[in-house]
Amino acid sequence: MTATFVLGGARSGKSRFAENIVTATGLERHYIATGRAWDDEMQARIDQHKADRGPSWTTHEEPLDLAERLAAIDGEGRAILVDCLTLWLTNLMMDGRDIAAQSAALATWLPRGKARLVFVSNEVGLGIVPDNRMARDFRDHAGRLHQMIAAKAAEVYFIAAGLPLKMKG
């Protein structure tokens, strides 16, 4: 297993960069979509991502049980892109799940994977301190999860303005 972690801000080009990594492997492509369409605007974003990827990807929608879904589709000869971890965290928070346990389960599963893995997430810790508890909790959960995934990943990239900065590997 080789894992790559791609971080960046909104509309930074991180998803396209991650998709290019997977495409370059030449392996069977799987995409785990963690987003939920809470409104029409989010549905439009999801639809655009699907259209941009095209038909050569197998899409798995998994808003909550990420480690279990990864284990279910894992296999040699496959590349799996998870987009994105911050949307997954949002879903866990909205569903009242134990985020520390879910994050630990994902990080614990990572070294067992046989597929080529690529994770995408939004870096949310570079801005001002949020003005409400839920937003601060979200930022803190994301920061802790990012540290766990970065520690297990062979490569870590930070994307800004479509440009990758290799941070590890």
XYZ file of C-alpha atoms in Angstrom, residues 12-115:
104
model
C -7.184 25.147 -4.775
C -6.995 22.347 -7.371
C -6.499 19.538 -4.854
C -9.147 17.210 -6.320
C -7.795 17.541 -9.861
C -4.251 16.962 -8.577
C -5.385 13.838 -6.697
C -7.313 12.536 -9.709
C -4.194 12.973 -11.852
C -2.161 10.923 -9.356
C -4.679 8.083 -9.581
C -4.954 8.292 -13.376
C -1.162 8.122 -13.739
C -1.060 4.800 -11.868
C -2.833 2.999 -14.707
C -4.706 0.996 -12.069
C -8.444 0.329 -11.817
C -9.907 3.617 -10.502
C -12.261 3.848 -7.549
C -13.608 7.055 -6.062
C -15.115 7.245 -2.586
C -17.328 10.312 -2.419
C -18.006 11.415 1.143
C -20.123 14.469 0.354
C -23.837 14.708 0.953
C -26.103 16.944 -1.084
C -27.657 19.005 1.711
C -28.901 21.554 -0.859
C -29.085 22.261 -4.606
C -25.721 24.033 -4.687
C -23.961 21.029 -3.149
C -25.748 18.697 -5.561
C -24.444 20.818 -8.444
C -20.880 20.502 -7.069
C -21.243 16.726 -6.780
C -22.632 16.490 -10.315
C -19.737 18.586 -11.653
C -17.155 16.371 -9.922
C -18.778 13.274 -11.473
C -18.795 14.858 -14.923
C -15.177 15.968 -14.588
C -14.037 12.443 -13.634
C -15.867 10.773 -16.477
C -16.966 7.144 -16.842
C -13.580 5.510 -16.203
C -14.097 5.706 -12.419
C -16.213 3.476 -10.184
C -17.903 5.769 -7.668
C -18.803 4.677 -4.148
C -20.842 7.103 -2.061
C -19.906 6.728 1.603
C -20.749 9.590 3.954
C -20.057 7.819 7.281
C -18.404 4.393 7.361
C -15.206 5.221 5.512
C -12.823 2.618 6.982
C -15.375 -0.115 6.366
C -15.945 0.962 2.756
C -12.211 1.139 2.106
C -11.793 -2.384 3.478
C -14.667 -3.625 1.313
C -13.243 -2.344 -1.990
C -9.528 -2.631 -1.207
C -7.404 -4.817 -3.438
C -4.215 -5.068 -5.419
C -4.430 -3.531 -8.876
C -6.735 -0.776 -7.638
C -6.315 2.887 -6.875
C -8.794 4.453 -4.465
C -9.338 8.196 -4.153
C -11.198 9.459 -1.069
C -12.625 12.951 -1.561
C -12.856 14.420 0.976
C -12.017 13.900 4.630
C -13.445 17.214 5.829
C -16.839 16.422 4.306
C -16.628 13.040 6.045
C -15.922 14.810 9.356
C -18.920 17.076 8.786
C -21.131 14.034 8.264
C -19.787 12.362 11.399
C -20.445 15.502 13.445
C -23.977 15.910 12.062
C -24.688 12.233 12.799
C -23.356 12.446 16.368
C -20.632 9.852 15.757
C -17.518 9.350 17.875
C -15.057 11.255 15.704
C -11.953 10.248 17.647
C -12.864 6.564 17.303
C -13.751 6.871 13.602
C -10.537 8.786 12.860
C -8.462 6.228 14.742
C -10.180 3.375 12.888
C -9.284 4.978 9.548
C -5.671 5.628 10.560
C -5.340 2.084 11.930
C -6.714 0.565 8.719
C -4.371 2.511 6.406
C -1.245 0.322 6.692
C -3.357 -2.771 5.943
C -4.577 -1.484 2.577
C -3.407 -3.173 -0.601
C -4.672 -0.534 -3.040
